[in-house]
């Protein structure tokens, strides 16, 4: 949507994106593009299983469909097309998703533009990859980051360890270097599938004039700073790939040291496609940066966590900013972390309570407050309720907002555990 979660409503996992929200897929579809979505959707709310999203408004503008709502069946993923019939694929999820993407690309009319989104589940806990990728990374020979701590916070290993089916792959134990190796193995597997997509584009003659944006929704702490998974302001969690490719227009090999956030994706891609960027989009149009015409970009990126999630170690909602030099995050009532990312690239020295950093902290506090105000964010959007834990938001129905669930829970206390 090109808007922040407090605007589009998606402040927690397992809410439903309102059908009336206008998405980039709807805009491009209406402009004559063929649209397709493949992989993990996680925008429909309600039960994750079966996770069928019927054709129509709930698909938010996507026509071609091979998707699932949310699961972590990395080795035997299931998908839905246009009927409730579950399709189980005995492959690693990135390969299975890529198969559908190749189908889409090879069926694409040559005289029609297209917009395709491929959302691969891995790398994501529980960690694992096919054996031929796992063998490429010896956990004992890996050198973790300097901030890494063994036996960090973690969920228990999935029951049985082994996945069903002919692939006979395993998820690794949590809290050790094994999960780092498995994470790298999954990334390598994904890299191969991206290569398949590039080869298919070349085979179909669409290579030169196709814009590709490669990114991820979050990173993973993997034991750094004694933490795991996501929702943290640390680089391991918040900093993700941002690779844009367009052989016909974008100079290859350029590296731009610039702040780029997910909020900027929709306006940037729309502009590159020659479409009008709606005024209500809150992200920056960085198309001129991509085209090598400027290096000017946002001064800061806004980070937002609206609800607690204890399995990820988050007990309190928070806000933060990343600037060219600093990472700063705070709770509503007190600072949390402040890092000088130039002098301390591994974020080992937290300056949030350092008297010598008082002026800097106040400056970043003011910058954060201004960025929140500019984008209509406030602490009042937070909720202390544990709405994401224990499947509360997806076990009992479909909710568009956290408040809808809270009202339902008050009316049905016997059903809430």
Coordinates of C-alpha atoms in Angstrom, one line a residue:
X1 CA 0.0 0.0 0.0
X2 CA 3.0 2.3 0.4
X3 CA 1.6 3.2 3.9
X4 CA 2.7 2.5 7.4
X5 CA 1.0 -0.2 9.5
X6 CA -0.9 2.3 11.7
X7 CA -2.5 3.6 8.5
X8 CA -3.2 0.4 6.7
X9 CA -4.2 -1.4 9.9
X10 CA -1.6 -4.2 9.8
X11 CA -0.1 -3.6 13.2
X12 CA 0.1 -7.3 14.1
X13 CA 0.4 -10.6 12.4
X14 CA -2.8 -12.4 11.4
X15 CA -5.0 -9.4 10.9
X16 CA -6.8 -9.0 7.6
X17 CA -5.9 -6.2 5.3
X18 CA -9.1 -4.3 4.5
X19 CA -10.3 -5.0 1.0
X20 CA -10.8 -1.3 0.3
X21 CA -7.1 -0.6 0.8
X22 CA -5.5 0.1 -2.6
X23 CA -2.4 -1.9 -3.3
X24 CA 0.3 -1.6 -5.9
X25 CA -1.1 -4.8 -7.5
X26 CA -4.5 -3.2 -8.0
X27 CA -3.0 -0.1 -9.5
X28 CA -0.9 -2.0 -12.0
X29 CA -3.7 -4.4 -12.8
X30 CA -5.9 -1.4 -13.6
X31 CA -3.1 0.0 -15.8
X32 CA -3.1 -3.2 -17.9
X33 CA -0.6 -5.4 -16.1
X34 CA -1.1 -9.1 -15.5
X35 CA -0.6 -9.6 -11.8
X36 CA 0.5 -12.7 -9.9
X37 CA 1.2 -13.7 -6.3
X38 CA 3.2 -16.8 -5.2
X39 CA 4.1 -18.0 -1.7
X40 CA 3.3 -16.8 1.8
X41 CA 0.4 -14.3 1.8
X42 CA -0.2 -13.7 5.6
X43 CA -2.7 -10.8 4.9
X44 CA -6.0 -12.6 5.1
X45 CA -6.4 -13.1 8.8
X46 CA -8.4 -15.9 10.3
X47 CA -7.3 -19.5 10.4
X48 CA -3.9 -20.2 9.0
X49 CA -5.0 -23.6 8.0
X50 CA -6.3 -24.3 5.5
X51 CA -5.4 -20.8 4.4
X52 CA -7.4 -20.6 1.2
X53 CA -8.0 -17.1 -0.2
X54 CA -10.7 -17.2 -2.8
X55 CA -10.5 -15.1 -6.0
X56 CA -11.8 -11.6 -5.5
X57 CA -11.2 -8.6 -3.4
X58 CA -9.3 -10.5 -0.6
X59 CA -6.5 -11.1 -3.1
X60 CA -5.9 -7.4 -3.2
X61 CA -5.5 -7.1 -7.0
X62 CA -3.6 -10.3 -7.7
X63 CA -4.9 -12.5 -10.5
X64 CA -2.6 -15.5 -11.0
X65 CA -2.4 -17.2 -7.6
X66 CA -0.4 -20.0 -6.0
X67 CA -0.2 -19.1 -2.3
X68 CA -0.8 -20.1 1.3
X69 CA -1.9 -17.9 4.2
X70 CA 0.9 -18.8 6.7
X71 CA 2.8 -21.9 7.6
X72 CA 6.4 -23.0 8.1
X73 CA 6.2 -26.3 6.2
X74 CA 9.5 -25.6 4.5
X75 CA 10.0 -29.1 3.2
X76 CA 6.5 -30.1 2.1
X77 CA 4.7 -26.8 1.6
X78 CA 1.1 -26.7 0.5
X79 CA -0.5 -24.1 -1.7
X80 CA -3.9 -23.1 -3.0
X81 CA -4.8 -21.9 -6.5
X82 CA -8.4 -20.9 -7.3
X83 CA -10.2 -23.7 -5.5
X84 CA -10.0 -24.9 -1.9
X85 CA -8.1 -28.0 -3.0
X86 CA -4.8 -28.2 -1.1
X87 CA -1.7 -28.8 -3.3
X88 CA 1.2 -30.4 -1.4
X89 CA 4.6 -30.1 -3.1
X90 CA 7.4 -32.5 -2.0
X91 CA 10.1 -29.9 -2.5
X92 CA 11.9 -27.2 -0.4
X93 CA 9.5 -24.3 -0.4
X94 CA 11.7 -21.8 -2.3
X95 CA 12.0 -24.4 -5.2
X96 CA 8.2 -25.1 -5.1
X97 CA 7.4 -21.4 -5.2
X98 CA 9.9 -20.9 -8.0
X99 CA 8.2 -23.6 -10.0
X100 CA 5.0 -21.6 -9.9
X101 CA 6.9 -18.5 -10.8
X102 CA 8.4 -20.2 -13.9
X103 CA 4.9 -21.3 -14.8
X104 CA 3.7 -17.7 -14.6
X105 CA 6.6 -16.3 -16.7
X106 CA 6.3 -18.9 -19.4
X107 CA 2.6 -18.3 -19.8
X108 CA 3.0 -14.5 -19.9
X109 CA 1.8 -12.9 -23.2
X110 CA 4.7 -11.0 -24.8
X111 CA 2.6 -8.0 -25.6
X112 CA 1.4 -7.5 -22.0
X113 CA 3.3 -6.1 -19.0
X114 CA 3.3 -8.1 -15.7
X115 CA 3.8 -7.6 -12.0
X116 CA 4.8 -10.8 -10.0
X117 CA 5.5 -11.1 -6.3
X118 CA 7.2 -14.2 -5.1
X119 CA 7.3 -14.5 -1.3
X120 CA 9.5 -17.4 -0.2
X121 CA 9.1 -18.6 3.4
X122 CA 12.8 -19.5 4.3
X123 CA 15.1 -18.4 5.8
X124 CA 12.8 -18.5 8.8
X125 CA 12.7 -20.5 12.0
X126 CA 12.5 -23.5 12.3
X127 CA 15.8 -23.6 10.4
X128 CA 16.8 -26.1 7.8
X129 CA 17.5 -26.7 4.2
X130 CA 17.9 -29.6 1.8
X131 CA 20.9 -31.8 2.5
X132 CA 22.9 -30.7 -0.5
X133 CA 22.8 -27.2 0.8
X134 CA 23.3 -28.1 4.5
X135 CA 26.5 -29.9 3.5
X136 CA 28.0 -26.7 2.2
X137 CA 28.2 -25.1 5.7
X138 CA 30.0 -26.8 8.6
X139 CA 28.7 -25.3 11.8
X140 CA 31.9 -26.1 13.7
X141 CA 33.9 -24.0 11.2
X142 CA 31.7 -21.0 11.2
X143 CA 32.9 -17.8 12.9
X144 CA 29.8 -16.1 14.4
X145 CA 29.7 -12.3 14.8
X146 CA 31.5 -10.8 17.8
X147 CA 28.2 -10.2 19.6
X148 CA 27.1 -13.9 19.3
X149 CA 26.2 -15.8 22.4
X150 CA 25.6 -19.5 22.5
X151 CA 22.4 -20.8 24.1
X152 CA 20.5 -17.6 23.5
X153 CA 16.7 -17.2 23.9
X154 CA 14.8 -19.7 21.8
X155 CA 11.8 -21.8 21.2
X156 CA 12.1 -25.5 21.6
X157 CA 13.2 -27.7 18.7
X158 CA 10.1 -28.9 16.7
X159 CA 8.9 -32.3 17.8
X160 CA 10.6 -35.1 16.1
X161 CA 13.2 -32.9 14.4
X162 CA 12.6 -34.8 11.1
X163 CA 10.1 -33.6 8.6
X164 CA 7.7 -36.0 6.9
X165 CA 8.3 -37.1 3.3
X166 CA 10.9 -38.2 0.9
X167 CA 13.3 -35.3 1.4
X168 CA 14.1 -36.4 4.9
X169 CA 15.5 -33.1 5.9
X170 CA 15.8 -32.0 9.5
X171 CA 15.4 -28.8 11.4
X172 CA 18.4 -28.0 13.5
X173 CA 18.4 -27.4 17.3
X174 CA 18.1 -23.8 18.5
X175 CA 20.6 -21.6 20.2
X176 CA 23.8 -22.9 18.5
X177 CA 25.9 -22.4 15.4
X178 CA 23.9 -25.1 13.7
X179 CA 21.1 -22.7 13.1
X180 CA 23.5 -20.2 11.6
X181 CA 24.7 -22.8 9.2
X182 CA 21.1 -23.8 8.3
X183 CA 20.2 -20.1 7.8
X184 CA 23.1 -19.7 5.3
X185 CA 22.1 -23.0 3.6
X186 CA 18.6 -21.7 3.1
X187 CA 19.9 -18.4 1.7
X188 CA 22.1 -20.3 -0.8
X189 CA 19.1 -22.4 -1.8
X190 CA 17.1 -19.2 -2.4
X191 CA 19.9 -17.8 -4.4
X192 CA 19.8 -20.7 -6.8
X193 CA 16.0 -20.2 -7.2
X194 CA 16.5 -16.5 -8.0
X195 CA 19.0 -17.7 -10.6
X196 CA 16.3 -19.9 -12.1
X197 CA 14.0 -16.9 -12.4
X198 CA 16.6 -14.8 -14.1
X199 CA 17.3 -17.7 -16.5
X200 CA 13.6 -18.0 -17.3
X201 CA 13.3 -14.2 -17.9
X202 CA 16.2 -14.5 -20.4
X203 CA 14.7 -17.6 -22.0
X204 CA 11.4 -15.7 -22.5
X205 CA 13.0 -12.6 -23.8
X206 CA 11.8 -10.5 -20.9
X207 CA 15.2 -10.2 -19.2
X208 CA 16.4 -6.7 -20.3
X209 CA 13.1 -4.8 -19.6
X210 CA 12.0 -6.5 -16.3
X211 CA 12.5 -4.6 -13.0
X212 CA 13.5 -6.9 -10.2
X213 CA 13.5 -5.9 -6.5
X214 CA 15.0 -8.5 -4.1
X215 CA 14.5 -7.9 -0.4
X216 CA 13.3 -9.5 2.8
X217 CA 10.7 -8.6 5.4
X218 CA 13.1 -9.0 8.3
X219 CA 16.5 -10.4 9.3
X220 CA 17.2 -12.7 12.2
X221 CA 19.4 -12.2 15.4
X222 CA 20.6 -15.8 15.3
X223 CA 22.1 -15.5 18.7
X224 CA 23.8 -12.1 18.3
X225 CA 23.5 -10.0 21.4
X226 CA 22.0 -13.1 23.1
X227 CA 18.8 -12.7 21.0
X228 CA 17.0 -14.6 18.3
X229 CA 14.5 -14.1 15.5
X230 CA 13.1 -10.6 14.7
X231 CA 11.3 -7.4 15.9
X232 CA 14.6 -5.9 17.2
X233 CA 16.2 -2.6 16.2
X234 CA 19.6 -4.3 15.8
X235 CA 21.1 -4.5 12.3
X236 CA 20.8 -8.3 12.3
X237 CA 17.0 -8.0 12.6
X238 CA 16.2 -4.6 10.9
X239 CA 18.7 -4.4 8.1
X240 CA 17.8 -6.4 5.0
X241 CA 18.9 -6.8 1.4
X242 CA 17.8 -4.2 -1.1
X243 CA 18.9 -5.1 -4.7
X244 CA 17.3 -3.6 -7.7
X245 CA 17.9 -4.8 -11.3
X246 CA 16.7 -3.4 -14.6
X247 CA 19.3 -4.0 -17.3
X248 CA 17.6 -1.7 -19.8
X249 CA 17.7 1.4 -17.5
X250 CA 19.6 0.8 -14.2
X251 CA 23.4 1.0 -14.4
X252 CA 24.7 -2.3 -13.1
X253 CA 27.2 -2.7 -10.4
X254 CA 26.4 0.5 -8.6
X255 CA 26.2 0.5 -4.8
X256 CA 24.3 3.4 -3.2
X257 CA 24.8 4.0 0.5
X258 CA 21.3 5.2 1.1
X259 CA 18.4 4.6 3.5
X260 CA 15.7 2.5 1.8
X261 CA 12.7 1.0 3.6
X262 CA 9.8 -1.2 2.7
X263 CA 7.6 1.8 2.8
X264 CA 9.5 3.2 -0.2
X265 CA 9.0 0.1 -2.4
X266 CA 5.6 0.8 -3.8
X267 CA 6.2 4.4 -4.8
X268 CA 9.6 3.6 -6.3
X269 CA 8.4 0.7 -8.4
X270 CA 5.3 2.6 -9.6
X271 CA 7.5 5.5 -10.7
X272 CA 9.9 3.2 -12.5
X273 CA 7.0 1.6 -14.3
X274 CA 5.9 5.1 -15.4
X275 CA 2.8 5.2 -13.2
X276 CA 1.5 8.0 -11.1
X277 CA 2.4 7.7 -7.4
X278 CA -0.7 8.3 -5.3
X279 CA -0.4 11.3 -2.9
X280 CA -1.5 9.3 0.1
X281 CA 1.5 6.9 -0.2
X282 CA 3.9 7.7 2.7
X283 CA 7.0 6.2 1.3
X284 CA 9.7 8.0 -0.8
X285 CA 9.9 7.7 -4.6
X286 CA 13.5 6.7 -5.0
X287 CA 13.3 5.9 -8.7
X288 CA 15.8 8.7 -9.6
X289 CA 18.3 7.0 -7.2
X290 CA 17.8 3.7 -9.0
X291 CA 18.3 5.3 -12.3
X292 CA 21.6 6.8 -11.2
X293 CA 20.3 10.4 -11.4
X294 CA 20.8 11.3 -7.7
X295 CA 22.0 9.9 -4.4
X296 CA 19.6 11.9 -2.2
X297 CA 17.3 9.9 0.0
X298 CA 15.5 9.9 3.3
X299 CA 17.3 11.2 6.4
X300 CA 15.9 8.4 8.6
X301 CA 13.9 5.2 8.5
X302 CA 11.1 4.8 11.0
X303 CA 10.8 1.5 12.9
X304 CA 7.6 0.4 14.6
X305 CA 6.5 -2.5 16.9
X306 CA 3.0 -2.0 18.1
X307 CA 2.3 -5.1 20.3
X308 CA 4.4 -7.4 22.6
X309 CA 5.5 -10.8 21.5
X310 CA 7.3 -12.8 24.2
X311 CA 8.5 -15.6 21.9
X312 CA 10.7 -13.0 20.2
X313 CA 11.8 -11.4 23.4
X314 CA 9.6 -8.3 22.9
X315 CA 7.6 -7.5 26.1
X316 CA 6.9 -3.8 25.3
X317 CA 6.0 -2.0 22.0
X318 CA 8.6 0.4 20.8
X319 CA 9.6 2.9 18.1
X320 CA 13.0 3.7 16.6
X321 CA 14.9 5.3 13.8
X322 CA 17.9 4.5 11.7
X323 CA 19.9 7.3 10.3
X324 CA 23.1 7.4 8.3
X325 CA 25.1 7.3 11.5
X326 CA 22.9 6.0 14.3
X327 CA 20.4 3.5 15.4
X328 CA 18.0 4.7 18.2
X329 CA 15.0 3.0 19.7
X330 CA 12.9 3.7 22.7
X331 CA 9.8 2.6 24.6
X332 CA 7.1 5.2 25.3
X333 CA 8.5 6.0 28.7
X334 CA 12.2 5.5 28.3
X335 CA 15.1 5.1 25.8
X336 CA 16.1 1.5 24.9
X337 CA 19.1 1.4 22.7
X338 CA 21.4 4.0 21.0
X339 CA 24.3 2.9 18.8
X340 CA 26.9 4.9 16.9
X341 CA 26.9 2.7 13.8
X342 CA 30.0 4.3 12.3
X343 CA 32.2 4.0 15.4
X344 CA 30.6 0.8 16.7
X345 CA 29.4 -1.3 13.6
X346 CA 28.7 -4.4 15.7
X347 CA 26.5 -2.4 18.0
X348 CA 28.3 -3.5 21.2
X349 CA 28.1 -0.3 23.2
X350 CA 24.6 0.9 24.1
X351 CA 24.8 4.7 24.6
X352 CA 21.1 5.1 25.6
X353 CA 21.9 5.6 29.3
X354 CA 25.4 7.2 28.8
X355 CA 25.4 10.8 30.3
X356 CA 28.0 11.7 27.7
X357 CA 25.5 11.0 24.9
X358 CA 22.7 13.1 26.4
X359 CA 22.7 15.7 23.7
X360 CA 22.8 13.1 20.9
X361 CA 20.0 11.2 22.5
X362 CA 17.8 14.3 22.8
X363 CA 18.5 15.1 19.2
X364 CA 17.5 11.6 18.0
X365 CA 14.5 11.7 20.3
X366 CA 13.3 14.9 18.6
X367 CA 14.0 13.4 15.2
X368 CA 12.0 10.3 16.0
X369 CA 9.1 12.4 17.4
X370 CA 9.1 14.5 14.3
X371 CA 9.1 11.5 12.0
X372 CA 6.2 9.9 14.0
X373 CA 4.2 13.1 13.8
X374 CA 4.9 13.6 10.1
X375 CA 3.5 10.1 9.3
X376 CA 0.6 10.3 11.8
X377 CA 2.0 7.7 14.2
X378 CA 1.5 8.0 18.0
X379 CA 2.1 5.8 21.0
X380 CA -1.7 5.4 21.3
X381 CA -1.7 2.9 18.4
X382 CA 0.1 0.4 20.7
X383 CA -1.6 -2.3 22.6
X384 CA -0.2 -4.2 25.7
X385 CA -2.4 -7.2 25.0
X386 CA -0.7 -10.4 23.9
X387 CA -2.8 -10.6 20.8
X388 CA -0.2 -12.4 18.7
X389 CA 0.6 -15.1 21.2
X390 CA -1.0 -18.5 21.4
X391 CA -2.7 -18.0 18.0
X392 CA -5.2 -15.6 19.5
X393 CA -5.7 -13.6 16.3
X394 CA -6.1 -16.6 14.0
X395 CA -7.8 -19.3 16.1
X396 CA -11.1 -17.5 16.9
X397 CA -12.1 -15.7 13.7
X398 CA -11.1 -13.0 11.3
X399 CA -10.2 -9.5 12.7
X400 CA -9.3 -6.3 10.9
X401 CA -8.0 -4.6 14.0
X402 CA -6.5 -5.5 17.4
X403 CA -9.4 -3.7 19.1
X404 CA -11.9 -5.9 17.2
X405 CA -10.2 -9.0 18.8
X406 CA -10.0 -7.4 22.2
X407 CA -13.8 -6.6 22.1
X408 CA -14.5 -10.2 20.9
X409 CA -12.3 -11.6 23.7
X410 CA -14.1 -9.7 26.4
X411 CA -17.4 -11.0 25.1
X412 CA -16.1 -14.6 24.9
X413 CA -13.8 -15.1 28.0
X414 CA -14.4 -18.8 28.0
X415 CA -12.8 -19.2 24.6
X416 CA -9.6 -17.3 25.4
X417 CA -6.7 -19.1 27.0

